[in-house]
Short mmCIF file of C-alpha atoms and ligand atoms in Angstrom, two decimals:
data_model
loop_
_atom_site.label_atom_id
_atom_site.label_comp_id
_atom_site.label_asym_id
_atom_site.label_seq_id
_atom_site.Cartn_x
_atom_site.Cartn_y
_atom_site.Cartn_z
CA UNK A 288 9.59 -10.70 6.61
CA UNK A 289 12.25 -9.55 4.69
CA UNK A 290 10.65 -5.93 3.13
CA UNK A 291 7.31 -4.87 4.21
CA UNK A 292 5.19 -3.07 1.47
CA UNK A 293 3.08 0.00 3.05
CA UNK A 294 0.22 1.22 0.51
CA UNK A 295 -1.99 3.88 1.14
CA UNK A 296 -3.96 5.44 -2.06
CA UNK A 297 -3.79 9.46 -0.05
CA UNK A 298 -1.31 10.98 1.35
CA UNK A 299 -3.39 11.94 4.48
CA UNK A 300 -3.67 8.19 4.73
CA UNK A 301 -0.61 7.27 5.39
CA UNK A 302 0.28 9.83 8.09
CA UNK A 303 3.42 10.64 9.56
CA UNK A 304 5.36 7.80 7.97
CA UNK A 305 7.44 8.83 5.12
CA UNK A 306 8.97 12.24 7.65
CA UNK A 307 9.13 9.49 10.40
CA UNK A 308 10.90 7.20 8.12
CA UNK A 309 13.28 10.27 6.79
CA UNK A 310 14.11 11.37 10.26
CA UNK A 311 15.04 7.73 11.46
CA UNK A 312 17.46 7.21 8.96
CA UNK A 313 18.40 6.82 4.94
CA UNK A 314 15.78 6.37 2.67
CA UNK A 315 16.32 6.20 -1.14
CA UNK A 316 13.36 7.50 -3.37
CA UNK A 317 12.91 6.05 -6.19
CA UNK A 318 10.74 7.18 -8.80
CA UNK A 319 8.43 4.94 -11.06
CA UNK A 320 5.34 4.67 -12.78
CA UNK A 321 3.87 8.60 -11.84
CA UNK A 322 4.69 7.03 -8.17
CA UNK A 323 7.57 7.63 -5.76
CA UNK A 324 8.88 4.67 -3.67
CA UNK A 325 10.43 5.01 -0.30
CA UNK A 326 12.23 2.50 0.84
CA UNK A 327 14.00 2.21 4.26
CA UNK A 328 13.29 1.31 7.78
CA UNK A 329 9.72 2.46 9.40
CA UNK A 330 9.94 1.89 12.91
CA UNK A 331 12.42 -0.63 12.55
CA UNK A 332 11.12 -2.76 10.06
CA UNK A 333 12.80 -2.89 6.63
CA UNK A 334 9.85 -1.15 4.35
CA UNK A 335 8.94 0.07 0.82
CA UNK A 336 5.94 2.52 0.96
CA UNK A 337 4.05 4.15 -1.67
CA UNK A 338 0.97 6.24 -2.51
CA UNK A 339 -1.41 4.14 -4.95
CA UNK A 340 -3.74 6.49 -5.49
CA UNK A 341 -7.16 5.40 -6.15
CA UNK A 342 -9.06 2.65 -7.82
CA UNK A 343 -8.13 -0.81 -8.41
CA UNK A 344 -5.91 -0.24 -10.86
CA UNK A 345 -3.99 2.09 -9.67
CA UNK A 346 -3.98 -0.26 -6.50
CA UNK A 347 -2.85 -3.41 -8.72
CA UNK A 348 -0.20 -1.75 -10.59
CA UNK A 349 1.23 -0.92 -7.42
CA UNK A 350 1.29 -3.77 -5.14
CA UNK A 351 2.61 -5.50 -8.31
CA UNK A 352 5.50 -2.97 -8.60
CA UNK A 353 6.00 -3.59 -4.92
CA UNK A 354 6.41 -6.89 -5.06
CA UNK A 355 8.32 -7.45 -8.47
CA UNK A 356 10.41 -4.32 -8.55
CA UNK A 357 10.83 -3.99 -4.13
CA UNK A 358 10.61 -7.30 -3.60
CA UNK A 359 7.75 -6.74 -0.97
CA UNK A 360 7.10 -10.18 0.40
CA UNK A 361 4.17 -9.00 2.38
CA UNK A 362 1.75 -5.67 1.77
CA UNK A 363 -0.48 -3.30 4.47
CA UNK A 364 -2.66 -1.08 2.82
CA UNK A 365 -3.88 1.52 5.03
CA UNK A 366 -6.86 4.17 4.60
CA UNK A 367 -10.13 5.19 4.98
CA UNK A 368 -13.86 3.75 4.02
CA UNK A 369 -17.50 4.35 3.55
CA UNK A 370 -19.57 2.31 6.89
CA UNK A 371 -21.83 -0.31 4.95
CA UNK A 372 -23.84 -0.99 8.59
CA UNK A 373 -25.66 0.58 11.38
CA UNK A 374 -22.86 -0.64 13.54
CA UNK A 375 -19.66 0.36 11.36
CA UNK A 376 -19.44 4.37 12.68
CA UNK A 377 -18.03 7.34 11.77
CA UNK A 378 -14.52 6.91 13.51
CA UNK A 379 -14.48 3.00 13.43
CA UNK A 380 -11.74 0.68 12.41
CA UNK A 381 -12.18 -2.06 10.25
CA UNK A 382 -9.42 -4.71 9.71
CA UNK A 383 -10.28 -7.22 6.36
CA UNK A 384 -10.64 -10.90 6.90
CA UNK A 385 -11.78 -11.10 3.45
CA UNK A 386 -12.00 -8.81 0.38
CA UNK A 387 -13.95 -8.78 -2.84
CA UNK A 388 -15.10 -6.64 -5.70
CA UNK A 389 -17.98 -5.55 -5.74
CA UNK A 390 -18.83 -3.96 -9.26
CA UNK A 391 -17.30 -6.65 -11.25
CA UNK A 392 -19.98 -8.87 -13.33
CA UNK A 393 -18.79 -11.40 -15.85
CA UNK A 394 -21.83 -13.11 -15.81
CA UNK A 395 -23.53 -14.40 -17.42
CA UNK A 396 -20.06 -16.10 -18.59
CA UNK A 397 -18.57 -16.48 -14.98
CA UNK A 398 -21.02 -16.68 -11.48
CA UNK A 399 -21.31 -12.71 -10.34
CA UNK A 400 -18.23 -11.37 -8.27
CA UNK A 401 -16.35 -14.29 -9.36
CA UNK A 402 -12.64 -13.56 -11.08
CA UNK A 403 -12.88 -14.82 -14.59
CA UNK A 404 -10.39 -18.15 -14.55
CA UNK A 405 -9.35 -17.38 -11.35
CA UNK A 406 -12.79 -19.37 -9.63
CA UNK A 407 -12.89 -16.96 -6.35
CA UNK A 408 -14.79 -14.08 -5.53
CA UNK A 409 -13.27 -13.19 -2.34
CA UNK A 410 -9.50 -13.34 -1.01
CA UNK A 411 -8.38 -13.94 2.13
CA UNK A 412 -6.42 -11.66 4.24
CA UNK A 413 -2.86 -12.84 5.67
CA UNK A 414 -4.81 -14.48 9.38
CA UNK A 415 -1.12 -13.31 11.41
CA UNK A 416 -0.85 -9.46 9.78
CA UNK A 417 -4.97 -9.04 10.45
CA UNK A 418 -4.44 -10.42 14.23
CA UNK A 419 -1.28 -8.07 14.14
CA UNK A 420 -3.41 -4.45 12.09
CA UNK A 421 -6.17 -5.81 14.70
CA UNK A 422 -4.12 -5.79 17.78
CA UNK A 423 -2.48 -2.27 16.75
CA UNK A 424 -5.71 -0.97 16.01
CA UNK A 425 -7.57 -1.86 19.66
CA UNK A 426 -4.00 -0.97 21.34
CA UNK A 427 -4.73 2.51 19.40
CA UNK A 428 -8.26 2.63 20.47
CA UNK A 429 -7.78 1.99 24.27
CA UNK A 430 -4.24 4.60 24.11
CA UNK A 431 -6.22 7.22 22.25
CA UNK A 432 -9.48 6.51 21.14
CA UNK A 433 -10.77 8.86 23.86
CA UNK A 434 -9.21 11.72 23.39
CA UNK A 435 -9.67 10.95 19.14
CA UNK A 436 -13.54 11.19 19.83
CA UNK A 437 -13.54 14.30 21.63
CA UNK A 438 -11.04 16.00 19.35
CA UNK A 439 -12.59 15.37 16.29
CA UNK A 440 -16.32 14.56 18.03
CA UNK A 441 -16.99 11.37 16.63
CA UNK A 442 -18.62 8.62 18.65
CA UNK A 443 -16.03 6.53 21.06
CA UNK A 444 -14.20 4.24 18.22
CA UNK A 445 -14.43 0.45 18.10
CA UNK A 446 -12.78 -2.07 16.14
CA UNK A 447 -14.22 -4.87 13.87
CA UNK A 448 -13.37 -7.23 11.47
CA UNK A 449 -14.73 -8.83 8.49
CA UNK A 450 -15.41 -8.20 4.53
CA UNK A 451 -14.60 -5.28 2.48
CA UNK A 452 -16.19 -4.47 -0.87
CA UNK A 453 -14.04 -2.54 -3.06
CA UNK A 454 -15.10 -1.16 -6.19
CA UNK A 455 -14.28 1.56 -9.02
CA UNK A 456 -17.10 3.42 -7.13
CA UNK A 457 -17.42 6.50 -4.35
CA UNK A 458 -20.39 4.97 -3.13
CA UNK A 459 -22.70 8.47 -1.52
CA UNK A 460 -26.30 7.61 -2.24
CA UNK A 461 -29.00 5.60 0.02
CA UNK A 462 -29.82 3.78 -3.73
CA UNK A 463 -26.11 2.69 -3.86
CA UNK A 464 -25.59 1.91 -0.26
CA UNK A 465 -29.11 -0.25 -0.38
CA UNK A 466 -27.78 -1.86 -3.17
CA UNK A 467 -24.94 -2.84 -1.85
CA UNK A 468 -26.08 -3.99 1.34
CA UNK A 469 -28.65 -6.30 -0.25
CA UNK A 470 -26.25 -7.40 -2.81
CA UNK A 471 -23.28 -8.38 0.14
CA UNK A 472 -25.24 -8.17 3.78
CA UNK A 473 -21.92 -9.19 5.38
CA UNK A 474 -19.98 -6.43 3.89
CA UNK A 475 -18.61 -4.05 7.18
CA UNK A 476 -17.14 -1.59 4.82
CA UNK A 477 -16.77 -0.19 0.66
CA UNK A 478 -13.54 1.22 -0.65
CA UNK A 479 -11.94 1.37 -3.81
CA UNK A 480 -8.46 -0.46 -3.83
CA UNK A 481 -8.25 -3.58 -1.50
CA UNK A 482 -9.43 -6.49 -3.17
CA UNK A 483 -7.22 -5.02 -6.13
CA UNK A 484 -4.46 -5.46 -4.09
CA UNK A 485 -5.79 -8.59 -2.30
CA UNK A 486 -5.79 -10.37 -5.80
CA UNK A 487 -2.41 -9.27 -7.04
CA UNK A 488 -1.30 -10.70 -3.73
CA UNK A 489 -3.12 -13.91 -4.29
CA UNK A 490 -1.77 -14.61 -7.25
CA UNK A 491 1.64 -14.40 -6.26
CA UNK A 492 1.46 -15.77 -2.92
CA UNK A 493 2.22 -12.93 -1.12
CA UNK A 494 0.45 -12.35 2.30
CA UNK A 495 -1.49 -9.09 2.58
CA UNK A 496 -3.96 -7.24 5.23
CA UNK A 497 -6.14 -3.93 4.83
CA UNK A 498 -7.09 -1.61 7.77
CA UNK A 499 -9.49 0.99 7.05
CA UNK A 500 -11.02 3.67 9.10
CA UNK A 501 -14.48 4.77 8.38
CA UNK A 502 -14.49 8.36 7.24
CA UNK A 503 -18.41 8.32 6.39
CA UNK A 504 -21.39 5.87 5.97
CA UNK A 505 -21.62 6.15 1.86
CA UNK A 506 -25.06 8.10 1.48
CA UNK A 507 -25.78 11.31 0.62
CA UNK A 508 -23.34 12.59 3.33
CA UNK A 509 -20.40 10.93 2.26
CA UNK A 510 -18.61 13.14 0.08
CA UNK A 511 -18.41 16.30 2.64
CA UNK A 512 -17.90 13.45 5.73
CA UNK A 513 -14.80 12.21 3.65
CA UNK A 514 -13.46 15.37 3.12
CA UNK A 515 -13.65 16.11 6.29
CA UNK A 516 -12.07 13.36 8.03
CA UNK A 517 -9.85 12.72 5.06
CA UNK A 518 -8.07 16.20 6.22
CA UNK A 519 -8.52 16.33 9.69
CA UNK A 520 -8.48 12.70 11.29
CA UNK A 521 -7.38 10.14 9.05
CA UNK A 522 -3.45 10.81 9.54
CA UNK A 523 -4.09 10.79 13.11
CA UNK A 524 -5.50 6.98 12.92
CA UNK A 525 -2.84 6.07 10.21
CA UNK A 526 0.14 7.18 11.93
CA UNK A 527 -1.44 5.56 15.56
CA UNK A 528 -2.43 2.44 13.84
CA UNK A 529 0.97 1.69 11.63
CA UNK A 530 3.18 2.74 14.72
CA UNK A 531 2.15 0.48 16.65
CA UNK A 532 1.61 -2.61 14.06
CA UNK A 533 5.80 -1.73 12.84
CA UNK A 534 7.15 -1.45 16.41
CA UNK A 535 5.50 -4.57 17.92
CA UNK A 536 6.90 -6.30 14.41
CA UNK A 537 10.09 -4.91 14.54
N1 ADE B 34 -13.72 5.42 0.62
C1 ADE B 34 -14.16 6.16 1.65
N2 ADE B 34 -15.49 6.32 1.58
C2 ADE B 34 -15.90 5.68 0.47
C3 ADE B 34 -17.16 5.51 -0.16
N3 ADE B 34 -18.27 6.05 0.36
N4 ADE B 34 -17.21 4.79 -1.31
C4 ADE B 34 -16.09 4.27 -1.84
N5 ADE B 34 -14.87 4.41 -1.29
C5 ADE B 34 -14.78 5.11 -0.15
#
């Protein structure tokens, strides 16, 4: 890997990494698009990060800035997500085998969820930076993950894997959640910039992974949950989850 790309879309998502990467060493900011670009070394790995902010196409625009104007030639997005399932928590990790979108409907011109002309609905993950997020992630749970749930009094967290459903959507209604869990029952997780990204990548062959912690379960609840952990937990996962991912790639 040559220059890793770091995405989050909120600054509370991507932790302590930009100070981190400022206290380890140079790091030239370059401004572009309403976005600033940081590019250095985070924990020893040559890196570009970024905020996206959110949607997909805030998310496209920047992984394609990162890879055309950084030369990224691999992307980790990092940040939170609403729990689709009974057994995706509060406090939960998911790590993306697969991503799709799951408010776009071209039909009946194109099959539903399918990318016009591009004949997928869902894009892989990079298998060896998943493993990698994955392994952080369960390194983080087992070195923290106890002290995590009694800080912030969430239930012990556990890591899982599998698809994530983004969408131009804050999904915080039992209708929309039902919906959505009808529509993709092997969804683990909803968000609103990852299969943005995971398409960009796709289409110029550039391997990409998304870890997302689960800041509510997207019903009625999920706007004050997400606040919530959004200020006072998701750094904490962020920071614990990239550290480890950067130094064991480093
Ligand atoms: N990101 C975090 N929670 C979410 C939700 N409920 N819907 C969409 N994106 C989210």
């Amino acid at each position: 890997m040559k220059r890793l790309g770091i995405m989050a879309a909120l600054p509370q998502e991507l932790g302590d990494l930009i100070a981190q990467m400022q206290a380890a060493g140079e790091v030239r900011t370059v401004a572009l698009g309403r976005r600033e670009y940081y590019v250095g070394e985070a924990h020893g790995v040559p890196s570009v990060v970024t905020l996206a902010r959110i949607g997909k196409v805030a998310a496209a625009a920047t992984a394609s800035a990162l890879i055309h104007v950084f030369e990224a030639d691999a992307i980790v997005f990092t940040g939170v997500a609403g729990g689709l399932r009974a057994d995706v928590q509060v406090g939960d990790i998911v790590v993306a085998d697969a991503l799709m979108q799951h408010d776009l409907d071209a039909s009946p011109l194109f099959p539903r969820y399918e990318v016009p002309l591009l004949d997928r609905a869902r894009f892989d993950a990079d298998r060896a930076l998943s493993d990698a997020l994955a392994a952080a992630a369960d390194a983080f749970i087992a070195e923290e993950g106890a002290t995590v749930a009694e800080r912030f009094a969430v239930a012990a967290p556990r890591m899982r894997r599998g698809l994530v459903a983004s969408g131009d959507r804050f999904i915080a209604s039992h209708e929309a959640l039902f919906a959505l869990r009808d529509a993709l029952p092997d969804a683990l997780a909803v968000e609103m910039e990852g299969a943005a990204i995971a398409q960009v990548c796709y289409e110029h062959d550039v391997p990409c992974a998304v870890v997302r912690t689960i800041s509510d379960t997207a019903d009625a609840a999920a706007p004050a949950s997400f606040a919530e952990f959004l200020t006072a937990i998701a750094a904490t996962y962020s920071s614990g989850i990239l550290s480890r991912f950067l130094r064991a790639a480093g």
